[in-house]
Short mmCIF file of C-alpha atoms in Angstrom, two decimals:
data_model
loop_
_atom_site.label_atom_id
_atom_site.label_comp_id
_atom_site.label_asym_id
_atom_site.label_seq_id
_atom_site.Cartn_x
_atom_site.Cartn_y
_atom_site.Cartn_z
CA UNK A 14 -25.30 -21.04 5.31
CA UNK A 15 -21.61 -20.48 4.59
CA UNK A 16 -20.43 -17.20 5.94
CA UNK A 17 -18.49 -15.14 3.54
CA UNK A 18 -16.47 -12.02 3.78
CA UNK A 19 -15.22 -9.83 0.89
CA UNK A 20 -12.11 -7.55 1.59
CA UNK A 21 -11.93 -4.67 -1.05
CA UNK A 22 -8.56 -3.03 -1.51
CA UNK A 23 -7.65 -0.19 -3.99
CA UNK A 24 -9.83 2.09 -5.60
CA UNK A 25 -13.63 2.99 -5.87
CA UNK A 26 -13.91 1.20 -8.97
CA UNK A 27 -12.94 -2.11 -7.17
CA UNK A 28 -15.33 -1.30 -4.49
CA UNK A 29 -18.23 -1.35 -7.05
CA UNK A 30 -16.73 -4.90 -8.34
CA UNK A 31 -16.69 -6.04 -4.76
CA UNK A 32 -20.64 -5.16 -4.61
CA UNK A 33 -21.45 -6.70 -7.68
CA UNK A 34 -19.71 -9.97 -6.56
CA UNK A 35 -21.45 -9.60 -3.11
CA UNK A 36 -24.76 -9.63 -5.09
CA UNK A 37 -23.80 -12.85 -6.91
CA UNK A 38 -22.66 -14.62 -3.45
CA UNK A 39 -26.05 -13.30 -1.74
CA UNK A 40 -28.11 -14.76 -4.66
CA UNK A 41 -26.20 -17.99 -4.46
CA UNK A 42 -27.08 -18.37 -0.79
CA UNK A 43 -24.03 -17.43 1.13
CA UNK A 44 -24.30 -15.43 4.46
CA UNK A 45 -22.29 -12.23 3.83
CA UNK A 46 -20.70 -10.87 6.70
CA UNK A 47 -18.11 -7.82 7.34
CA UNK A 48 -15.50 -9.79 9.87
CA UNK A 49 -12.94 -11.64 7.83
CA UNK A 50 -11.71 -13.13 10.81
CA UNK A 51 -15.04 -14.93 11.29
CA UNK A 52 -15.74 -15.95 7.85
CA UNK A 53 -15.51 -19.47 6.44
CA UNK A 54 -14.78 -17.73 3.02
CA UNK A 55 -12.68 -14.56 2.59
CA UNK A 56 -12.71 -13.20 -1.00
CA UNK A 57 -9.83 -10.72 -1.15
CA UNK A 58 -10.54 -8.36 -3.98
CA UNK A 59 -7.09 -7.30 -4.83
CA UNK A 60 -5.53 -4.29 -6.21
CA UNK A 61 -2.52 -4.52 -8.76
CA UNK A 62 -1.91 -0.91 -9.73
CA UNK A 63 1.42 -0.24 -8.17
CA UNK A 64 3.99 -1.92 -5.78
CA UNK A 65 2.78 -0.73 -2.76
CA UNK A 66 -0.87 -1.83 -3.74
CA UNK A 67 0.22 -5.50 -4.79
CA UNK A 68 2.24 -5.95 -1.18
CA UNK A 69 -0.97 -4.61 0.52
CA UNK A 70 -2.98 -7.31 -1.35
CA UNK A 71 -0.62 -10.37 -0.83
CA UNK A 72 -0.58 -9.18 3.03
CA UNK A 73 -4.17 -9.55 3.25
CA UNK A 74 -4.17 -13.00 1.42
CA UNK A 75 -1.76 -14.09 4.04
CA UNK A 76 -3.53 -12.80 7.05
CA UNK A 77 -6.76 -14.20 5.91
CA UNK A 78 -4.95 -17.65 5.38
CA UNK A 79 -3.68 -17.23 9.04
CA UNK A 80 -6.74 -18.70 10.33
CA UNK A 81 -10.23 -17.63 11.50
CA UNK A 82 -10.70 -15.89 15.08
CA UNK A 83 -11.68 -19.57 16.46
CA UNK A 84 -8.79 -21.29 15.15
CA UNK A 85 -10.23 -22.61 12.24
CA UNK A 86 -9.09 -22.71 8.38
CA UNK A 87 -11.04 -20.36 6.04
CA UNK A 88 -11.26 -20.77 2.20
CA UNK A 89 -9.19 -17.96 0.86
CA UNK A 90 -9.97 -16.61 -2.58
CA UNK A 91 -7.76 -14.12 -4.51
CA UNK A 92 -9.93 -12.16 -7.03
CA UNK A 93 -9.59 -8.74 -8.77
CA UNK A 94 -6.85 -7.21 -10.57
CA UNK A 95 -3.74 -8.85 -9.09
CA UNK A 96 -5.52 -12.14 -9.77
CA UNK A 97 -6.08 -11.30 -13.33
CA UNK A 98 -3.05 -9.81 -13.98
CA UNK A 99 -0.87 -12.50 -12.91
CA UNK A 100 -3.36 -15.40 -12.92
CA UNK A 101 -1.28 -18.82 -12.59
CA UNK A 102 1.85 -17.31 -11.66
CA UNK A 103 0.25 -15.85 -8.46
CA UNK A 104 -1.41 -19.13 -7.92
CA UNK A 105 1.95 -20.70 -8.22
CA UNK A 106 3.63 -18.30 -5.88
CA UNK A 107 1.04 -17.96 -3.36
CA UNK A 108 -0.52 -21.25 -2.36
CA UNK A 109 -2.16 -19.59 0.42
CA UNK A 110 -4.79 -18.96 -1.81
CA UNK A 111 -7.05 -21.78 -2.33
CA UNK A 112 -8.30 -20.33 -5.72
CA UNK A 113 -7.11 -17.41 -7.92
CA UNK A 114 -9.80 -15.88 -9.88
CA UNK A 115 -9.71 -13.27 -12.67
CA UNK A 116 -12.46 -11.32 -14.21
CA UNK A 117 -13.10 -14.06 -16.76
CA UNK A 118 -13.93 -16.22 -13.62
CA UNK A 119 -16.75 -13.63 -11.99
CA UNK A 120 -19.79 -14.77 -13.89
CA UNK A 121 -19.24 -18.22 -12.29
CA UNK A 122 -17.55 -17.02 -9.13
CA UNK A 123 -20.12 -18.15 -6.70
CA UNK A 124 -20.06 -21.95 -8.35
CA UNK A 125 -16.38 -21.97 -8.06
CA UNK A 126 -16.25 -21.05 -4.61
CA UNK A 127 -18.51 -23.88 -3.75
CA UNK A 128 -16.32 -26.35 -5.72
CA UNK A 129 -13.46 -25.19 -3.40
CA UNK A 130 -15.56 -25.86 -0.38
CA UNK A 131 -16.11 -29.26 -1.57
CA UNK A 132 -12.33 -29.93 -2.12
CA UNK A 133 -12.18 -29.03 -5.78
CA UNK A 134 -9.40 -26.43 -6.73
CA UNK A 135 -9.85 -25.11 -10.18
CA UNK A 136 -6.41 -24.10 -11.76
CA UNK A 137 -5.87 -20.28 -12.40
CA UNK A 138 -5.70 -19.22 -15.76
CA UNK A 139 -2.63 -17.60 -17.44
CA UNK A 140 -2.87 -13.89 -17.65
CA UNK A 141 -3.95 -12.21 -20.89
CA UNK A 142 -3.84 -8.79 -22.28
CA UNK A 143 -7.05 -7.53 -22.31
CA UNK A 144 -6.58 -4.66 -24.78
CA UNK A 145 -7.15 -7.35 -27.25
CA UNK A 146 -10.17 -8.87 -25.77
CA UNK A 147 -12.70 -6.00 -25.16
CA UNK A 148 -14.18 -3.81 -28.00
CA UNK A 149 -13.44 -0.59 -28.77
CA UNK A 150 -17.05 0.31 -28.98
CA UNK A 151 -20.13 -0.97 -27.21
CA UNK A 152 -22.35 -3.51 -29.10
CA UNK A 153 -25.36 -1.22 -28.59
CA UNK A 154 -25.72 2.16 -29.86
CA UNK A 155 -27.85 4.86 -28.83
CA UNK A 156 -31.57 3.91 -29.64
CA UNK A 157 -30.74 0.20 -30.13
CA UNK A 158 -31.71 -2.54 -27.76
CA UNK A 159 -34.51 -3.03 -25.34
CA UNK A 160 -36.60 0.13 -24.06
CA UNK A 161 -35.90 -0.67 -20.27
CA UNK A 162 -32.52 -0.73 -18.69
CA UNK A 163 -30.64 -3.87 -18.50
CA UNK A 164 -29.42 -3.21 -15.06
CA UNK A 165 -31.32 -4.62 -12.23
CA UNK A 166 -31.19 -4.33 -8.44
CA UNK A 167 -29.95 -7.89 -7.92
CA UNK A 168 -26.53 -7.05 -9.76
CA UNK A 169 -25.25 -5.19 -6.78
CA UNK A 170 -25.32 -5.69 -2.76
CA UNK A 171 -23.98 -2.91 -0.82
CA UNK A 172 -21.17 -3.78 1.63
CA UNK A 173 -20.96 -0.65 3.28
CA UNK A 174 -23.68 1.75 4.75
CA UNK A 175 -23.45 5.40 4.03
CA UNK A 176 -24.44 8.31 2.12
CA UNK A 177 -21.84 8.27 -0.46
CA UNK A 178 -21.62 5.43 -3.09
CA UNK A 179 -19.22 4.91 -6.27
CA UNK A 180 -21.23 4.63 -9.35
CA UNK A 181 -19.18 2.94 -12.22
CA UNK A 182 -19.72 4.76 -15.88
CA UNK A 183 -17.25 3.05 -17.69
CA UNK A 184 -14.50 0.38 -17.86
CA UNK A 185 -11.01 0.38 -19.23
CA UNK A 186 -8.46 2.64 -20.77
CA UNK A 187 -7.13 3.49 -23.97
CA UNK A 188 -4.39 5.82 -23.14
CA UNK A 189 -0.87 4.59 -23.49
CA UNK A 190 0.65 6.36 -20.03
CA UNK A 191 4.17 4.97 -20.21
CA UNK A 192 4.06 4.26 -16.28
CA UNK A 193 0.67 2.37 -16.18
CA UNK A 194 -0.11 -1.31 -16.87
CA UNK A 195 -4.14 -0.89 -16.21
CA UNK A 196 -5.03 -1.21 -19.71
CA UNK A 197 -3.56 -4.49 -19.76
CA UNK A 198 -5.80 -6.10 -16.79
CA UNK A 199 -8.68 -3.93 -17.27
CA UNK A 200 -8.87 -3.77 -21.03
CA UNK A 201 -10.06 -1.29 -23.86
CA UNK A 202 -12.15 1.67 -22.73
CA UNK A 203 -15.93 0.90 -22.98
CA UNK A 204 -18.51 3.09 -21.71
CA UNK A 205 -21.68 2.04 -19.65
CA UNK A 206 -25.35 2.82 -21.54
CA UNK A 207 -26.80 5.55 -19.74
CA UNK A 208 -29.81 3.75 -18.99
CA UNK A 209 -27.98 1.22 -16.75
CA UNK A 210 -26.38 4.30 -15.01
CA UNK A 211 -29.46 5.75 -14.12
CA UNK A 212 -31.27 2.62 -13.04
CA UNK A 213 -28.36 1.90 -10.79
CA UNK A 214 -28.33 5.43 -9.43
CA UNK A 215 -32.02 5.36 -8.86
CA UNK A 216 -31.56 1.63 -7.00
CA UNK A 217 -28.73 3.39 -4.84
CA UNK A 218 -31.19 6.09 -3.89
CA UNK A 219 -33.46 3.84 -2.51
CA UNK A 220 -30.43 2.28 -0.37
CA UNK A 221 -29.97 5.83 1.10
CA UNK A 222 -27.28 7.12 -0.90
CA UNK A 223 -27.22 10.89 -1.52
CA UNK A 224 -23.95 11.29 -3.17
CA UNK A 225 -23.07 9.37 -6.28
CA UNK A 226 -19.24 9.23 -6.90
CA UNK A 227 -19.01 8.79 -10.65
CA UNK A 228 -15.88 6.27 -11.27
CA UNK A 229 -13.99 4.83 -14.03
CA UNK A 230 -10.54 4.45 -15.20
CA UNK A 231 -10.79 7.83 -17.15
CA UNK A 232 -13.98 9.68 -16.59
CA UNK A 233 -13.56 12.15 -19.46
CA UNK A 234 -13.43 9.52 -22.17
CA UNK A 235 -17.07 8.62 -21.07
CA UNK A 236 -19.36 8.43 -24.31
CA UNK A 237 -16.48 8.70 -26.91
CA UNK A 238 -17.83 5.46 -28.18
CA UNK A 239 -21.57 6.47 -27.66
CA UNK A 240 -21.94 10.01 -28.89
CA UNK A 241 -20.65 13.45 -28.49
CA UNK A 242 -21.45 15.44 -25.34
CA UNK A 243 -22.52 12.28 -23.65
CA UNK A 244 -21.05 12.93 -20.37
CA UNK A 245 -22.60 16.12 -20.03
CA UNK A 246 -26.02 14.94 -21.01
CA UNK A 247 -25.50 12.13 -18.26
CA UNK A 248 -24.90 14.76 -15.76
CA UNK A 249 -28.09 16.51 -16.44
CA UNK A 250 -30.05 13.08 -16.43
CA UNK A 251 -28.51 11.85 -13.21
CA UNK A 252 -29.67 15.59 -11.82
CA UNK A 253 -33.01 14.20 -12.32
CA UNK A 254 -32.51 11.03 -10.30
CA UNK A 255 -35.03 11.52 -7.32
CA UNK A 256 -32.79 11.06 -3.99
CA UNK A 257 -29.59 11.71 -5.39
CA UNK A 258 -28.61 15.06 -4.09
CA UNK A 259 -24.88 15.42 -5.29
CA UNK A 260 -23.02 14.20 -8.02
CA UNK A 261 -19.16 14.09 -8.19
CA UNK A 262 -16.71 13.02 -10.93
CA UNK A 263 -13.52 11.26 -10.40
CA UNK A 264 -10.46 11.19 -12.50
CA UNK A 265 -10.79 13.76 -15.15
CA UNK A 266 -7.92 13.35 -17.60
CA UNK A 267 -6.40 17.05 -17.87
CA UNK A 268 -5.56 16.60 -21.66
CA UNK A 269 -9.33 15.58 -22.05
CA UNK A 270 -11.25 18.29 -20.15
CA UNK A 271 -12.86 20.63 -22.51
CA UNK A 272 -14.76 23.82 -21.70
CA UNK A 273 -18.50 22.17 -22.41
CA UNK A 274 -17.62 19.84 -19.50
CA UNK A 275 -16.33 22.48 -17.17
CA UNK A 276 -19.43 24.58 -18.18
CA UNK A 277 -21.71 21.46 -17.54
CA UNK A 278 -20.25 21.00 -14.12
CA UNK A 279 -20.77 24.61 -13.40
CA UNK A 280 -24.33 24.83 -14.29
CA UNK A 281 -26.04 21.42 -13.87
CA UNK A 282 -27.69 21.24 -10.42
CA UNK A 283 -26.43 18.80 -7.79
CA UNK A 284 -22.88 18.38 -9.59
CA UNK A 285 -20.46 19.53 -6.77
CA UNK A 286 -17.55 22.06 -7.48
CA UNK A 287 -14.86 19.41 -7.55
CA UNK A 288 -12.16 18.35 -10.21
CA UNK A 289 -10.00 15.38 -10.07
CA UNK A 290 -7.14 16.18 -12.13
CA UNK A 291 -4.09 13.78 -12.19
CA UNK A 292 -1.58 15.62 -13.67
CA UNK A 293 1.18 13.10 -12.97
CA UNK A 294 4.13 15.99 -13.26
CA UNK A 295 4.35 19.49 -14.35
CA UNK A 296 7.64 19.16 -16.30
CA UNK A 297 7.06 19.09 -20.20
CA UNK A 298 10.20 16.43 -20.87
CA UNK A 299 8.96 14.35 -17.88
CA UNK A 300 5.62 14.38 -19.25
CA UNK A 301 6.81 13.42 -22.80
CA UNK A 302 8.56 10.59 -21.57
CA UNK A 303 5.34 9.56 -19.48
CA UNK A 304 3.36 10.07 -22.81
CA UNK A 305 1.21 12.49 -21.33
CA UNK A 306 0.41 16.00 -22.66
CA UNK A 307 1.01 19.38 -21.12
CA UNK A 308 3.16 21.44 -19.13
CA UNK A 309 2.77 23.66 -16.10
CA UNK A 310 1.72 26.67 -17.72
CA UNK A 311 -1.03 24.70 -19.74
CA UNK A 312 -2.12 23.33 -16.44
CA UNK A 313 -2.29 26.58 -14.82
CA UNK A 314 -4.21 27.84 -17.86
CA UNK A 315 -6.71 24.88 -17.32
CA UNK A 316 -7.15 25.82 -13.56
CA UNK A 317 -7.63 29.43 -14.65
CA UNK A 318 -10.53 28.45 -16.75
CA UNK A 319 -12.00 26.12 -14.16
CA UNK A 320 -11.87 28.57 -11.36
CA UNK A 321 -13.32 31.02 -13.81
CA UNK A 322 -16.34 29.07 -14.46
CA UNK A 323 -16.75 27.36 -10.82
CA UNK A 324 -15.54 29.96 -8.39
CA UNK A 325 -14.33 28.23 -5.34
CA UNK A 326 -13.65 24.59 -6.96
CA UNK A 327 -12.31 22.20 -4.97
CA UNK A 328 -9.35 20.61 -7.06
CA UNK A 329 -7.21 17.48 -6.23
CA UNK A 330 -4.23 16.17 -8.21
CA UNK A 331 -1.83 13.15 -8.10
CA UNK A 332 1.97 13.27 -8.98
CA UNK A 333 4.63 10.87 -9.61
CA UNK A 334 8.22 11.62 -8.56
CA UNK A 335 11.32 9.82 -9.34
CA UNK A 336 10.25 8.94 -13.05
CA UNK A 337 13.21 7.66 -15.50
CA UNK A 338 15.15 10.87 -16.55
CA UNK A 339 13.60 13.21 -14.11
CA UNK A 340 16.50 15.81 -12.96
CA UNK A 341 16.50 18.30 -10.25
CA UNK A 342 15.48 20.92 -12.42
CA UNK A 343 12.15 18.44 -13.22
CA UNK A 344 11.65 18.43 -9.54
CA UNK A 345 11.99 22.10 -9.28
CA UNK A 346 9.45 22.71 -11.83
CA UNK A 347 6.90 20.57 -10.31
CA UNK A 348 7.47 22.26 -7.00
CA UNK A 349 7.12 25.58 -8.32
CA UNK A 350 3.97 24.31 -10.14
CA UNK A 351 2.48 23.44 -7.00
CA UNK A 352 3.12 26.47 -5.17
CA UNK A 353 1.23 28.28 -7.93
CA UNK A 354 -1.67 25.80 -8.60
CA UNK A 355 -3.44 26.19 -5.04
CA UNK A 356 -4.70 22.69 -5.01
CA UNK A 357 -6.58 21.33 -2.39
CA UNK A 358 -5.38 17.81 -1.99
CA UNK A 359 -2.40 16.31 -3.69
CA UNK A 360 -1.33 12.77 -3.74
CA UNK A 361 2.60 12.20 -4.01
CA UNK A 362 3.89 8.84 -5.26
CA UNK A 363 7.59 7.48 -5.70
CA UNK A 364 7.92 5.97 -9.11
CA UNK A 365 8.12 2.34 -9.18
CA UNK A 366 8.69 -0.05 -12.43
CA UNK A 367 5.54 -1.85 -13.46
CA UNK A 368 6.08 -5.10 -15.53
CA UNK A 369 5.11 -4.79 -19.11
CA UNK A 370 5.05 -0.78 -19.03
CA UNK A 371 7.14 1.30 -21.56
CA UNK A 372 8.48 3.20 -18.58
CA UNK A 373 10.14 -0.07 -17.28
CA UNK A 374 12.47 -0.06 -20.20
CA UNK A 375 13.52 3.39 -19.95
CA UNK A 376 16.85 4.58 -19.36
CA UNK A 377 17.52 7.16 -16.63
CA UNK A 378 16.23 5.28 -14.10
CA UNK A 379 17.18 6.75 -10.67
CA UNK A 380 18.14 5.05 -7.69
CA UNK A 381 15.30 3.95 -5.09
CA UNK A 382 16.84 5.78 -2.20
CA UNK A 383 16.95 9.14 -4.43
CA UNK A 384 13.42 8.52 -5.37
CA UNK A 385 11.94 8.38 -2.24
CA UNK A 386 14.11 11.36 -0.98
CA UNK A 387 12.54 13.53 -3.82
CA UNK A 388 8.96 11.95 -3.09
CA UNK A 389 9.44 12.95 0.68
CA UNK A 390 10.53 16.36 -0.17
CA UNK A 391 7.55 17.13 -2.54
CA UNK A 392 5.00 15.52 -0.26
CA UNK A 393 6.13 17.69 2.63
CA UNK A 394 6.01 20.76 0.11
CA UNK A 395 2.70 19.75 -1.01
CA UNK A 396 1.42 19.38 2.70
CA UNK A 397 2.40 23.00 3.22
CA UNK A 398 0.51 24.32 0.17
CA UNK A 399 -2.69 22.35 0.36
CA UNK A 400 -2.66 23.35 4.26
CA UNK A 401 -2.37 26.95 3.22
CA UNK A 402 -5.10 26.58 0.79
CA UNK A 403 -7.33 25.16 3.56
CA UNK A 404 -6.44 28.14 5.53
CA UNK A 405 -7.58 30.57 2.76
CA UNK A 406 -10.84 28.62 2.69
CA UNK A 407 -11.67 30.38 6.03
CA UNK A 408 -14.81 32.78 5.59
CA UNK A 409 -16.13 30.50 2.78
CA UNK A 410 -19.64 29.47 2.72
CA UNK A 411 -19.62 25.50 1.92
CA UNK A 412 -22.26 22.82 1.65
CA UNK A 413 -21.29 19.84 3.69
CA UNK A 414 -22.84 16.46 3.71
CA UNK A 415 -22.85 14.60 6.97
CA UNK A 416 -21.30 11.47 6.84
CA UNK A 417 -20.74 10.57 10.52
CA UNK A 418 -21.98 11.35 14.03
CA UNK A 419 -21.00 10.41 17.60
CA UNK A 420 -19.42 11.82 20.89
CA UNK A 421 -21.09 15.10 20.17
CA UNK A 422 -19.14 15.77 16.88
CA UNK A 423 -20.33 15.61 13.39
CA UNK A 424 -18.21 15.48 10.31
CA UNK A 425 -18.79 14.97 6.60
CA UNK A 426 -17.34 16.49 3.45
CA UNK A 427 -18.11 19.64 1.51
CA UNK A 428 -18.61 19.62 -2.04
CA UNK A 429 -15.02 20.43 -2.76
CA UNK A 430 -13.59 17.62 -0.87
CA UNK A 431 -13.75 14.27 -2.19
CA UNK A 432 -12.96 10.92 -0.49
CA UNK A 433 -9.75 10.84 1.47
CA UNK A 434 -9.19 14.67 0.46
CA UNK A 435 -10.04 16.08 3.85
CA UNK A 436 -12.79 16.26 6.41
CA UNK A 437 -14.97 19.03 7.59
CA UNK A 438 -15.92 19.04 11.40
CA UNK A 439 -19.38 20.78 11.91
CA UNK A 440 -19.90 23.13 15.27
CA UNK A 441 -23.00 25.15 15.79
CA UNK A 442 -24.39 27.01 18.75
CA UNK A 443 -27.89 27.39 17.06
CA UNK A 444 -27.93 23.99 15.81
CA UNK A 445 -27.14 21.02 17.98
CA UNK A 446 -24.74 19.07 15.81
CA UNK A 447 -25.43 15.86 17.85
CA UNK A 448 -29.13 15.87 16.23
CA UNK A 449 -27.54 15.81 12.50
CA UNK A 450 -27.57 12.68 10.65
CA UNK A 451 -25.57 10.85 8.05
CA UNK A 452 -26.82 12.00 4.55
CA UNK A 453 -28.05 15.53 5.73
CA UNK A 454 -26.68 18.40 4.04
CA UNK A 455 -25.89 21.48 6.02
CA UNK A 456 -24.53 24.92 4.92
CA UNK A 457 -22.11 26.79 7.18
CA UNK A 458 -18.98 29.08 7.09
CA UNK A 459 -15.49 27.57 7.56
CA UNK A 460 -14.07 29.18 10.55
CA UNK A 461 -11.00 27.17 10.86
CA UNK A 462 -8.53 24.49 9.48
CA UNK A 463 -5.89 21.96 10.24
CA UNK A 464 -4.02 20.58 7.53
CA UNK A 465 -6.57 19.69 4.66
CA UNK A 466 -9.63 19.35 7.34
CA UNK A 467 -12.19 22.15 7.70
CA UNK A 468 -14.11 23.42 10.74
CA UNK A 469 -17.68 25.03 9.91
CA UNK A 470 -20.18 26.65 12.04
CA UNK A 471 -23.67 26.57 11.45
#
């Protein structure tokens, strides 16, 4: 058997893609291993979202092409968003990759890798604008199609153990944010049928998964091509899946968060009190140039409605600093908003041009050094306010899912903490923490904090 390793970069959505590719390779007889430096084939599932992600993807391809631990040369396959976005352009500029395979090549990827192993190198395809390829609505409507779900376990192979797993509920995006190229290579928005999602969730539960992390490019759009209230209904159905104890939503578009969804998150058993709201900025003029909606006050109003319905909710956001035309007053507006919002986690990203986006052609571009200076200042302030928010959690009683144990320390995440938002460390005089197991859910009081991390006593 040929050994093969998949390196998954970028978002949790890409992680699902990697596990779907892994299922194909396993079915085709490849031996999946998690050591890229020992594999005969390395598939790099790239990210093409922003400049830093592209650079990381290329570095990973070059690293894999540098050779295996025993000095032999592996076959290196570039797949994923970067491969699809640039296609033959990437292949010509990066000969270290033995093949560049975009999304169209996924159904036959195992056979293509066999061809490369045999010395046949299929040409990469030119990039295409996928907004014009995918349907705006799914082919099957509610009530149509087979009575049993189309999804089967052989469509996914888990690459990492652990009690949390991303669960894809949709693909693509119809929004026209000026800074984002995702719709070009991910295509138009399309919801997955609920039956497929529920079947996959049930299978994940058999693999030891306790938390289903719902991922897509725009989760609040789920069901707009199916039926009104489809996302709220999906949450209720997922809550009935045996073995799944926690449900978490990712990437809620602030402009699309309506009261029924807030109420459903508050009322549906197993749905954790967590809101991922990428505001991107708080200045109305900047948001307008970004082709987004809202301003500082409307965002604060939204946060107020969330906290009224879900007391103690965990809320994270992302912001972009240095967008073309951004003024010092705009930055002040953003900083003031972050000071008032009381967010638990904030990702601060310096603006960078993306090919094919409207923002790249706007006037008012800032000097790169100025962009990075502003981003550094906003990031430092965000670190301060999120640390203060964590400190304010002291005295709260929270539910934590254990994710790791060892050396007498158990750690996991509270319902209010998403992946990479912080860690909760468990201490206990009455309950020996070394006896806790990954996937176990415990309740305790927050007694201390460090940065965005919490400490609880059982």
